[in-house]
Each structure stands twice: as C-alpha cells, then as structure tokens.
CSV table of C-alpha atoms in Angstrom, one decimal:
chain,number,residue,atom,x,y,z
K,1,MET,CA,163.4,47.3,47.6
K,2,PRO,CA,164.7,43.7,47.3
K,3,ALA,CA,163.6,41.3,50.0
K,4,PRO,CA,166.2,40.1,52.4
K,5,ALA,CA,167.6,36.6,51.8
K,6,VAL,CA,166.0,33.9,53.9
K,7,SER,CA,167.5,30.7,55.1
K,8,PRO,CA,164.3,28.8,56.0
K,9,ASP,CA,164.1,26.3,58.8
K,10,PRO,CA,162.2,23.3,57.3
K,11,GLY,CA,160.3,22.6,60.6
K,12,ALA,CA,159.2,26.3,60.9
K,13,LEU,CA,158.3,26.4,57.2
K,14,ARG,CA,156.1,23.3,57.6
K,15,LYS,CA,154.4,24.8,60.6
K,16,VAL,CA,153.7,28.1,58.9
K,17,VAL,CA,152.4,26.5,55.7
K,18,THR,CA,150.1,24.3,57.8
K,19,ALA,CA,148.8,27.2,59.9
K,20,SER,CA,148.2,29.3,56.8
K,21,ALA,CA,146.4,26.5,55.0
K,22,LEU,CA,144.1,26.0,58.0
K,23,GLY,CA,143.3,29.7,57.9
K,24,THR,CA,142.4,29.4,54.2
K,25,THR,CA,140.3,26.3,54.9
K,26,VAL,CA,138.3,28.2,57.6
K,27,GLU,CA,138.0,31.1,55.1
K,28,TYR,CA,136.5,29.0,52.4
K,29,TYR,CA,134.6,26.7,54.7
K,30,ASP,CA,132.6,29.8,55.6
K,31,PHE,CA,132.1,31.2,52.2
K,32,THR,CA,131.4,27.8,50.6
K,33,LEU,CA,129.0,26.7,53.3
K,34,TYR,CA,127.2,29.9,53.0
K,35,ALA,CA,127.0,29.7,49.2
K,36,THR,CA,125.8,26.1,49.3
K,37,THR,CA,123.1,26.8,51.9
K,38,ALA,CA,122.1,30.0,50.1
K,39,ALA,CA,121.6,28.0,46.8
K,40,LEU,CA,119.6,25.3,48.6
K,41,VAL,CA,117.9,26.6,51.7
K,42,PHE,CA,118.2,30.3,52.5
K,43,ASP,CA,115.5,31.5,50.2
K,44,LYS,CA,113.0,29.5,52.3
K,45,ILE,CA,114.6,30.3,55.7
K,46,PHE,CA,115.2,34.1,55.4
K,47,PHE,CA,113.2,35.1,52.3
K,48,PRO,CA,110.1,32.9,52.4
K,49,ASP,CA,107.7,35.4,50.7
K,50,ALA,CA,109.7,35.6,47.4
K,51,SER,CA,109.5,33.3,44.4
K,52,PRO,CA,112.3,30.6,44.3
K,53,LEU,CA,114.5,32.5,41.8
K,54,ILE,CA,114.0,35.9,43.5
K,55,GLY,CA,114.6,34.3,46.9
K,56,THR,CA,117.8,32.8,45.6
K,57,LEU,CA,118.9,36.2,44.2
K,58,ALA,CA,118.2,37.8,47.6
K,59,ALA,CA,120.3,35.1,49.3
K,60,PHE,CA,123.1,35.6,46.9
K,61,ALA,CA,122.8,39.4,47.6
K,62,THR,CA,123.6,38.7,51.2
K,63,TYR,CA,126.5,36.5,50.0
K,64,PHE,CA,127.8,39.5,48.1
K,65,VAL,CA,127.7,41.7,51.2
K,66,GLY,CA,130.5,39.6,52.7
K,67,TYR,CA,132.5,40.1,49.5
K,68,ALA,CA,131.8,43.8,49.5
K,69,ALA,CA,133.3,44.2,52.9
K,70,ARG,CA,136.5,42.4,51.9
K,71,PRO,CA,138.3,45.3,50.3
K,72,LEU,CA,137.9,47.4,53.4
K,73,GLY,CA,139.1,44.5,55.5
K,74,GLY,CA,142.1,44.1,53.1
K,75,VAL,CA,143.1,47.8,53.5
K,76,LEU,CA,142.5,47.8,57.3
K,77,PHE,CA,144.3,44.6,58.2
K,78,GLY,CA,146.9,45.1,55.4
K,79,HIS,CA,147.8,48.4,57.1
K,80,PHE,CA,148.4,46.7,60.5
K,81,GLY,CA,150.0,43.7,58.9
K,82,ASP,CA,152.6,45.9,57.2
K,83,ARG,CA,153.2,48.0,60.3
K,84,LEU,CA,152.8,45.6,63.2
K,85,GLY,CA,153.4,42.2,61.7
K,86,ARG,CA,151.6,39.3,60.0
K,87,LYS,CA,151.0,36.9,62.9
K,88,ASN,CA,148.7,38.8,65.3
K,89,VAL,CA,146.6,40.1,62.5
K,90,LEU,CA,146.0,36.6,61.3
K,91,ILE,CA,144.7,35.5,64.7
K,92,ILE,CA,142.2,38.3,64.7
K,93,THR,CA,140.9,37.7,61.2
K,94,MET,CA,140.5,33.9,61.9
K,95,LEU,CA,138.3,34.7,64.9
K,96,MET,CA,136.2,37.1,63.0
K,97,MET,CA,135.5,34.7,60.2
K,98,GLY,CA,135.1,31.6,62.3
K,99,LEU,CA,132.9,33.0,65.0
K,100,GLY,CA,130.7,34.6,62.3
K,101,THR,CA,130.1,31.2,60.7
K,102,PHE,CA,129.2,29.7,64.1
K,103,ALA,CA,126.8,32.6,64.7
K,104,ILE,CA,124.9,32.1,61.4
K,105,GLY,CA,124.0,28.6,62.7
K,106,LEU,CA,122.2,30.3,65.6
K,107,ILE,CA,120.1,32.9,63.7
K,108,PRO,CA,116.4,32.3,64.1
K,109,SER,CA,114.3,32.1,60.9
K,110,TYR,CA,112.2,34.8,59.3
K,111,ASP,CA,109.1,33.0,60.5
K,112,SER,CA,110.4,33.4,64.1
K,113,ILE,CA,111.7,37.0,64.3
K,114,GLY,CA,110.7,38.5,61.0
K,115,ILE,CA,112.9,41.1,59.2
K,116,ALA,CA,115.4,40.9,62.0
K,117,ALA,CA,116.5,37.5,60.6
K,118,PRO,CA,117.9,38.7,57.3
K,119,LEU,CA,119.2,41.9,58.9
K,120,LEU,CA,121.3,39.8,61.4
K,121,LEU,CA,122.5,37.7,58.5
K,122,VAL,CA,123.7,40.8,56.7
K,123,LEU,CA,125.5,42.2,59.8
K,124,ILE,CA,127.3,38.9,60.4
K,125,ARG,CA,128.3,38.8,56.7
K,126,LEU,CA,129.8,42.3,57.0
K,127,VAL,CA,132.0,41.2,60.0
K,128,GLN,CA,133.1,38.0,58.2
K,129,GLY,CA,133.9,40.0,55.1
K,130,LEU,CA,136.2,42.3,57.0
K,131,GLY,CA,138.0,39.4,58.5
K,132,MET,CA,138.3,37.5,55.3
K,133,GLY,CA,139.7,40.7,53.7
K,134,GLY,CA,142.7,40.5,55.9
K,135,GLU,CA,143.1,36.7,56.1
K,136,TYR,CA,144.3,35.8,52.6
K,137,GLY,CA,147.2,38.3,52.3
K,138,GLY,CA,148.7,37.4,55.7
K,139,GLY,CA,148.4,33.6,55.2
K,140,VAL,CA,150.0,33.6,51.8
K,141,LEU,CA,152.8,36.0,52.9
K,142,MET,CA,153.8,34.0,55.9
K,143,ALA,CA,154.4,31.0,53.6
K,144,LEU,CA,156.0,33.1,50.9
K,145,GLU,CA,158.3,34.9,53.3
K,146,TYR,CA,159.5,31.7,54.9
K,147,SER,CA,160.1,30.0,51.6
K,148,PRO,CA,163.3,29.9,49.4
K,149,SER,CA,162.5,32.2,46.4
K,150,SER,CA,162.9,29.4,43.9
K,151,ARG,CA,160.1,27.4,45.5
K,152,GLN,CA,157.6,30.2,46.4
K,153,GLY,CA,155.1,29.0,43.8
K,154,PHE,CA,155.0,25.5,45.3
K,155,PHE,CA,154.8,26.6,49.0
K,156,THR,CA,152.1,29.2,48.4
K,157,SER,CA,150.1,26.7,46.4
K,158,LEU,CA,150.1,24.5,49.5
K,159,VAL,CA,148.4,27.3,51.3
K,160,HIS,CA,145.8,27.4,48.5
K,161,ILE,CA,144.9,23.8,49.1
K,162,GLY,CA,142.8,25.2,51.9
K,163,THR,CA,140.4,26.5,49.3
K,164,PRO,CA,139.3,23.2,47.7
K,165,ALA,CA,139.5,21.7,51.2
K,166,GLY,CA,137.3,24.5,52.5
K,167,VAL,CA,134.8,23.5,49.8
K,168,LEU,CA,135.3,19.7,50.3
K,169,ILE,CA,134.4,19.7,54.0
K,170,PRO,CA,131.2,21.7,54.0
K,171,VAL,CA,129.9,20.2,50.8
K,172,GLY,CA,130.6,16.7,52.2
K,173,LEU,CA,128.7,17.6,55.3
K,174,VAL,CA,125.8,18.9,53.4
K,175,ALA,CA,125.7,15.9,51.1
K,176,ALA,CA,125.9,13.5,54.0
K,177,LEU,CA,123.2,15.2,56.0
K,178,ASP,CA,120.9,15.4,53.0
K,179,ALA,CA,121.4,11.7,52.1
K,180,THR,CA,121.0,10.3,55.6
K,181,LEU,CA,118.4,12.4,57.3
K,182,PRO,CA,114.6,12.1,56.7
K,183,ALA,CA,113.2,14.1,53.8
K,184,GLY,CA,112.8,17.8,54.7
K,185,THR,CA,115.0,17.6,57.8
K,186,TYR,CA,118.0,19.3,56.2
K,187,ASP,CA,115.9,22.2,54.9
K,188,SER,CA,114.1,22.5,58.2
K,189,TRP,CA,116.9,22.6,60.8
K,190,ALA,CA,119.9,20.4,60.0
K,191,TRP,CA,121.4,23.0,57.7
K,192,ARG,CA,122.6,24.7,60.9
K,193,LEU,CA,124.8,21.8,62.0
K,194,PRO,CA,127.7,22.5,59.5
K,195,PHE,CA,127.8,26.1,60.7
K,196,LEU,CA,128.0,25.1,64.3
K,197,ALA,CA,130.6,22.5,63.6
K,198,SER,CA,133.0,25.2,62.3
K,199,ILE,CA,134.0,25.9,65.9
K,200,LEU,CA,136.3,22.8,65.7
K,201,LEU,CA,138.3,24.2,62.7
K,202,ILE,CA,138.6,27.6,64.5
K,203,ALA,CA,140.0,26.0,67.6
K,204,VAL,CA,142.7,24.1,65.7
K,205,GLY,CA,143.5,27.1,63.5
K,206,ILE,CA,144.0,29.5,66.4
K,207,TRP,CA,146.2,26.9,68.3
K,208,MET,CA,148.4,26.6,65.2
K,209,ARG,CA,148.8,30.3,64.7
K,210,LEU,CA,149.7,30.9,68.4
K,211,HIS,CA,152.7,28.6,67.9
K,212,VAL,CA,154.3,30.2,64.8
K,213,THR,CA,156.8,33.0,64.8
K,214,GLU,CA,156.7,36.2,62.8
K,215,SER,CA,157.8,36.4,59.2
K,216,PRO,CA,161.6,36.7,59.0
K,217,GLN,CA,161.4,39.2,56.1
K,218,PHE,CA,159.0,41.4,58.1
K,219,VAL,CA,161.3,41.2,61.1
K,220,LYS,CA,164.3,42.2,59.0
K,221,MET,CA,162.3,45.1,57.3
K,222,ARG,CA,161.3,46.4,60.8
K,223,GLU,CA,164.9,46.2,62.1
K,224,ASP,CA,166.0,48.2,59.0
K,225,ARG,CA,163.4,50.9,59.9
K,226,GLU,CA,161.7,50.6,56.5
K,227,VAL,CA,158.1,50.4,57.8
K,228,GLN,CA,155.7,52.6,55.8
K,229,SER,CA,153.5,55.0,57.8
K,230,LEU,CA,150.6,54.6,55.3
K,231,PRO,CA,151.1,51.5,53.2
K,232,VAL,CA,147.8,51.9,51.2
K,233,LYS,CA,148.9,55.4,50.0
K,234,GLU,CA,152.3,54.0,48.9
K,235,VAL,CA,150.5,51.2,47.0
K,236,LEU,CA,147.9,53.3,45.2
K,237,THR,CA,150.1,56.3,44.3
K,238,ARG,CA,153.3,54.6,43.4
K,239,ARG,CA,152.0,51.4,41.8
K,240,PRO,CA,148.6,52.1,40.2
K,241,ALA,CA,149.3,49.9,37.1
K,242,THR,CA,150.2,47.0,39.3
K,243,VAL,CA,147.0,47.4,41.3
K,244,LEU,CA,144.8,47.7,38.2
K,245,PHE,CA,146.1,44.9,36.2
K,246,SER,CA,146.4,42.5,39.1
K,247,ILE,CA,142.8,43.1,40.0
K,248,LEU,CA,141.6,42.5,36.5
K,249,ALA,CA,143.8,39.3,36.4
K,250,LYS,CA,142.2,38.1,39.6
K,251,ILE,CA,138.5,38.4,38.4
K,252,ALA,CA,138.4,35.2,36.3
K,253,GLU,CA,140.1,33.0,38.9
K,254,SER,CA,137.6,34.0,41.6
K,255,GLY,CA,134.5,34.5,39.4
K,256,LEU,CA,134.7,31.3,37.4
K,257,PHE,CA,135.3,29.3,40.6
K,258,ASN,CA,131.9,30.5,41.8
K,259,ILE,CA,130.3,29.9,38.4
K,260,TYR,CA,131.4,26.2,38.5
K,261,TYR,CA,130.3,25.7,42.0
K,262,VAL,CA,127.5,28.1,43.1
K,263,VAL,CA,125.7,28.9,39.9
K,264,ALA,CA,126.1,25.4,38.5
K,265,ILE,CA,124.4,23.9,41.6
K,266,THR,CA,121.6,26.4,41.3
K,267,TYR,CA,121.2,25.7,37.6
K,268,VAL,CA,121.0,21.9,38.1
K,269,THR,CA,118.7,22.0,41.1
K,270,THR,CA,116.4,25.0,40.1
K,271,GLU,CA,116.4,25.3,36.3
K,272,LEU,CA,116.8,21.6,35.4
K,273,ASP,CA,114.9,20.5,38.6
K,274,LEU,CA,117.3,17.6,39.2
K,275,ALA,CA,118.5,16.1,42.5
K,276,LYS,CA,121.3,18.0,44.3
K,277,GLY,CA,123.1,14.8,45.6
K,278,PRO,CA,124.9,13.9,42.3
K,279,VAL,CA,126.1,17.4,41.6
K,280,LEU,CA,127.3,17.9,45.2
K,281,LEU,CA,129.3,14.6,44.9
K,282,ALA,CA,130.8,15.8,41.6
K,283,VAL,CA,132.0,19.0,43.4
K,284,LEU,CA,133.6,16.8,46.1
K,285,ILE,CA,135.5,14.8,43.5
K,286,ALA,CA,136.6,18.0,41.7
K,287,CYS,CA,137.8,19.6,44.9
K,288,ALA,CA,139.7,16.5,45.9
K,289,VAL,CA,141.4,16.5,42.5
K,290,GLU,CA,142.3,20.2,42.9
K,291,CYS,CA,144.0,19.5,46.2
K,292,CYS,CA,146.5,17.4,44.1
K,293,THR,CA,146.8,19.7,41.1
K,294,LEU,CA,147.4,22.9,43.0
K,295,PRO,CA,150.9,21.9,44.2
K,296,PHE,CA,151.7,20.5,40.7
K,297,PHE,CA,150.8,23.9,39.1
K,298,GLY,CA,152.6,25.8,41.9
K,299,ALA,CA,155.8,23.8,41.2
K,300,LEU,CA,155.4,24.2,37.5
K,301,SER,CA,155.1,27.9,37.9
K,302,ASP,CA,158.5,27.9,39.7
K,303,ARG,CA,160.0,26.2,36.7
K,304,ILE,CA,158.5,27.9,33.7
K,305,GLY,CA,157.1,31.2,35.1
K,306,ARG,CA,154.1,32.0,37.2
K,307,ARG,CA,152.6,34.3,34.6
K,308,LYS,CA,152.6,31.6,31.9
K,309,VAL,CA,150.8,29.1,34.1
K,310,TYR,CA,148.3,31.7,35.2
K,311,ILE,CA,147.4,32.8,31.6
K,312,ALA,CA,147.2,29.2,30.4
K,313,GLY,CA,144.7,28.5,33.2
K,314,ALA,CA,142.5,31.5,32.2
K,315,LEU,CA,142.5,30.6,28.5
K,316,PHE,CA,141.7,26.9,29.2
K,317,GLN,CA,138.6,28.1,31.1
K,318,ALA,CA,137.5,30.3,28.1
K,319,VAL,CA,137.6,27.2,25.9
K,320,LEU,CA,135.9,25.1,28.5
K,321,ALA,CA,132.8,27.4,28.9
K,322,VAL,CA,130.5,25.7,26.4
K,323,PRO,CA,131.5,22.1,27.1
K,324,PHE,CA,131.1,22.7,30.8
K,325,PHE,CA,127.4,23.6,30.5
K,326,LEU,CA,126.8,20.8,27.9
K,327,LEU,CA,128.1,18.4,30.5
K,328,MET,CA,125.8,19.9,33.2
K,329,GLU,CA,122.8,19.5,30.8
K,330,THR,CA,123.4,15.7,30.6
K,331,GLY,CA,121.8,15.4,34.0
K,332,GLN,CA,124.2,12.6,34.7
K,333,PHE,CA,126.7,12.2,37.5
K,334,TRP,CA,129.6,11.5,35.0
K,335,GLY,CA,128.9,14.7,33.2
K,336,TYR,CA,128.9,16.7,36.4
K,337,ALA,CA,132.1,15.1,37.6
K,338,VAL,CA,134.0,15.6,34.3
K,339,GLY,CA,132.9,19.2,34.0
K,340,MET,CA,133.6,20.2,37.6
K,341,THR,CA,137.0,18.4,37.5
K,342,LEU,CA,138.1,20.2,34.3
K,343,GLY,CA,136.9,23.5,35.7
K,344,LEU,CA,138.1,23.4,39.2
K,345,GLY,CA,141.0,20.8,39.0
K,346,VAL,CA,142.6,22.0,35.8
K,347,GLY,CA,141.5,25.6,34.9
K,348,HIS,CA,141.1,27.1,38.3
K,349,GLY,CA,143.9,24.9,39.7
K,350,ALA,CA,146.4,26.4,37.2
K,351,MET,CA,145.5,30.0,38.0
K,352,TYR,CA,145.3,29.5,41.7
K,353,GLY,CA,148.5,27.4,41.9
K,354,ALA,CA,150.5,30.2,40.4
K,355,GLN,CA,148.6,33.1,41.9
K,356,GLY,CA,150.1,33.4,45.4
K,357,ALA,CA,153.8,33.9,44.3
K,358,LEU,CA,152.8,35.9,41.2
K,359,PHE,CA,150.8,38.5,43.0
K,360,SER,CA,152.8,38.7,46.2
K,361,ASN,CA,156.0,39.5,44.3
K,362,LEU,CA,154.5,42.5,42.7
K,363,TYR,CA,155.0,44.4,45.9
K,364,PRO,CA,158.0,45.1,48.2
K,365,VAL,CA,158.0,43.7,51.7
K,366,ASN,CA,157.0,46.9,53.5
K,367,VAL,CA,153.7,47.3,51.6
K,368,ARG,CA,153.2,43.7,50.5
K,369,TYR,CA,150.4,42.8,52.9
K,370,THR,CA,148.4,45.9,51.8
K,371,GLY,CA,149.2,45.5,48.1
K,372,LEU,CA,148.3,41.8,48.0
K,373,SER,CA,145.2,42.3,50.0
K,374,VAL,CA,144.0,45.1,47.7
K,375,THR,CA,144.6,43.0,44.7
K,376,GLN,CA,143.0,39.9,46.2
K,377,GLN,CA,140.0,41.5,47.7
K,378,PHE,CA,138.9,43.9,45.0
K,379,GLY,CA,139.5,41.2,42.4
K,380,ALA,CA,137.5,38.7,44.4
K,381,THR,CA,134.7,41.1,45.0
K,382,PHE,CA,134.3,42.0,41.3
K,383,GLY,CA,134.8,38.3,40.4
K,384,GLY,CA,133.6,35.8,43.0
K,385,GLY,CA,131.3,38.2,44.8
K,386,LEU,CA,129.4,39.3,41.7
K,387,SER,CA,129.4,36.1,39.7
K,388,PRO,CA,126.6,34.3,41.5
K,389,LEU,CA,124.4,37.4,41.1
K,390,ILE,CA,125.4,37.9,37.5
K,391,GLY,CA,125.2,34.2,36.7
K,392,THR,CA,121.7,33.8,38.2
K,393,ALA,CA,120.5,37.0,36.6
K,394,LEU,CA,121.8,35.9,33.2
K,395,LEU,CA,120.0,32.5,33.6
K,396,SER,CA,116.8,34.4,34.3
K,397,VAL,CA,117.3,36.7,31.3
K,398,GLY,CA,118.0,33.7,29.1
K,399,GLY,CA,114.8,31.9,30.2
K,400,GLY,CA,116.8,29.3,32.1
K,401,HIS,CA,119.3,28.7,29.2
K,402,TRP,CA,123.0,29.3,29.6
K,403,SER,CA,123.8,31.2,26.4
K,404,TRP,CA,124.3,34.6,28.1
K,405,LEU,CA,126.2,33.0,30.9
K,406,ILE,CA,128.7,31.5,28.4
K,407,ALA,CA,129.4,35.0,27.1
K,408,TYR,CA,130.2,36.1,30.7
K,409,CYS,CA,132.5,33.2,31.4
K,410,VAL,CA,134.5,33.6,28.1
K,411,GLY,CA,134.6,37.4,28.6
K,412,VAL,CA,136.1,37.4,32.1
K,413,ALA,CA,138.6,34.7,31.2
K,414,VAL,CA,139.9,36.7,28.2
K,415,ILE,CA,140.0,39.9,30.2
K,416,SER,CA,142.0,38.3,33.0
K,417,SER,CA,144.4,36.6,30.6
K,418,LEU,CA,145.1,39.9,28.9
K,419,ALA,CA,145.6,41.7,32.2
K,420,ALA,CA,148.0,39.0,33.4
K,421,THR,CA,150.3,39.7,30.4
K,422,ARG,CA,151.0,43.0,32.0
K,423,LEU,CA,152.2,41.4,35.3
K,424,GLY,CA,155.7,41.1,34.0
K,425,ALA,CA,157.3,41.9,37.3
K,426,GLY,CA,156.2,38.6,38.8
K,427,GLU,CA,158.4,36.7,36.2
K,428,ALA,CA,161.5,38.4,37.5
K,429,ASN,CA,161.1,36.6,40.8
K,430,VAL,CA,161.4,33.1,39.4
K,431,HIS,CA,164.8,31.8,40.6
K,432,SER,CA,165.8,35.3,41.8
K,433,PRO,CA,167.2,35.8,45.3
K,434,GLY,CA,164.3,38.0,46.4
K,435,PRO,CA,161.2,39.8,45.1
K,436,ALA,CA,162.0,42.3,42.4
K,437,ALA,CA,160.7,45.8,42.7
K,438,PRO,CA,157.6,46.3,40.4
K,439,ALA,CA,158.8,49.6,38.9
K,440,ALA,CA,159.3,48.0,35.5
K,441,LEU,CA,155.6,47.3,35.4
K,442,GLU,CA,154.8,50.9,36.0
K,443,ARG,CA,156.7,51.8,32.9
K,444,THR,CA,154.8,49.5,30.6
C-alpha cells in the first residue's frame, strides 16, 4: 500500500522534528544516565554486599530489565499508534520515561530500606522500558511522515540527534559534578541530581508535543478506512522476513553503541583502575561530533541509498574493534577521544543516520508504527540491552583482557551487515513518491 503524497509545511515540519528530537533526547537521557550511574555508583548504592565486578553485573542486569520491557511496549503502543494516531501515544510514552527517571533519583539506598531498594529500581525500569518501547517508533514516524520522500533520511536523522544529545547532557552533568564536588560527594548523594533535573526536559518535551498536529499520512490512511484491527498480527504473519532481518540488522547499531560507551567506561575505571574524568570527557566530544555527522549520513543515505550507508557503518565498526581497545589501553585522553569519536561519530553515526528512513519504509502506513517498534525494540534488546552484560562477562572470562570482547564486536557487526543486505525494500524508497510495499523482501 503506497503512502499518500505529502506536501509538507516547512513550519510544521520543523516543529515536528524538534518535538521528536526532544523525545529521543529524554529517552536516551534516561538510559544513558542510568548506564553511567550503574557503571560508576549503583553497585555501591543498591548492591553493597557484592564484589565490585559482581555488583556492576547486577546493576547492568537492572539496566537490561528496562530493555527487556521495550518489545512489549513497542507492540502495545505500536498497536494504539497505528489505530488511534501517533501524537497522543507519544505524550504518554514521554511521561512514562521521564517521570521514571525522576523517581529513580528519589529511591532510598539499600542501607536505608534493604532489598526494597533494588526491587523499586527494577519496577521503575519496567515502566520506563514500556514507555521507551513506544517512544522511538512514533517520534521517527512523525518526522518521516511529514517529510518529502526524497529527504526522509535527512529529517529522520535529525530526530536521531536526540541520541548523542541524550548522552551528552547526562555525561556532562556527571563529569561536572564529579569534578567540582568534594571527593566522595557524587558517590554518596550527588548522583541523584541529574535524575531529578530530568523534570525540566520532560516539561519542555510535553509542551512541544501538545502543539504539534497528527501525522498527515496517518490522517489520510484513517480517512480511507485502512486501519488494521490487529497491526502486530499483520506484521508478523505477512512480513516475517522483514521483521527477522531488520532485527538482526539493528543489533550491531544498538549493541556496539553501548560497548563504546557503557562497557568502555567500566573497562577503563574498573579493569585499568584509571580516573573516570578523561574517558567521560572523551564521550562528550564523540557525542558532540555525532550530532554533526548524523545529518551528514542521513543526507548521504538519501543520495546513494540507505542500505549502502548502513552496511558501510557496520563494516567500519568491525574493522575498528581492535584499534578501539588499543586506544582505550593507552590510558591517555587523546586515545579515548580518537577511539570514541571513530566509534560513535563515524561507525554508529553512519548506521543511525540511515536507520530511521531505512527501517520505517519497510512497512506500509497502517502497520508502520507497530512494525518499526518491533524492529527497533527487539533489535535494541538483543543488542544494546545485552551488550553491557555480555561485554562485562567477557571481560571477566578474559581476566580483564578484551580479546573475547573483540570477537563479540566483530561478530555482531558482520551479522548486522549481512542481514542489512536483505533489506532491499528500503532502497526502493529513495527518490520514490512514497514508501514501497515490502512484498519484494518476502520473496527473497
């Protein structure tokens, strides 16, 4: 079912892209702040009886809980997004994610309330994961469905700027607090401040979303009475190959992002026993670079094909795996900065810049929210959700050395690049008047 032609209003398009990018920022502010604090503090706050490495593994297990809830959230909110519209669903998901982040800043420590502390943490992570599961699909689709088809890669990549921005802000706060407060203050109580500060982002994001209109493609689809009664059934029974290969293609983008950021910080601060300040600053620089490279790769994907850019980003990261950890082992700021910038700004930037338009156009409008959410959330769970656990465990198995971790990084990059070669339907949408039906993919 081809999407209806759209004559976008530039003012409305800017407002939608900004609102969607803010949602992505809140989304990754939460998950990045949690991952950073889990790597640095949570083993002491919520799992004080465990050894440092086991405590970190336990903290990353609660991190994975949020990811594990994302597929369910994707199916649930994708259903309502395809049946009732994108806008109202996005307001609900932002509230769930943002208020959950704020609530984490209020949880008492294990020393204060015992086992109830980590249990509350897990409960909040479940709620956040459900909200995040529905957030991504709607935000990207609002931008995509307002955009001219020949520039969908560019405009959806602007939404993705919220990801490095959502890393940049909390890491900047953590680094500033750690550098300016007396020794031990951050680990004691100041870690709560970035969680509580999230309420400001939520307020701005909700205000923006209340002032945007519904996706024009969804409105047209509803007027034509093409709404599906059960979108997830349509996606899974009619497009199984699309779902499978897109999930596999997603794993490296999400998983390696967390290897560069979460596991690398743990490796530097725990295994190498080096200060966290320089590596956090390197992450800030890399994220700032990625804010600039994402629209470049998005625009490039509009010109030469989204699949080509996506595969190139995956293969670049396979080649980067060994140099990245050699740069981390230098123990020098310049090594961290070069490694993080190549990983996040170039490798991840290429995949993420092309991803929004590539994956969205695999599904027709009436099941697109569900289809994209299933792809995104299952792929992110198997990739980004598991990679901190797998990465930390592989470091433990390797006695603190990264040899086993290298094999994991190369393996997921190659698997995702091979899976992306099967996403041929996405290429049909470059310079086409509307999204092509993915039936051709099912015949491959």
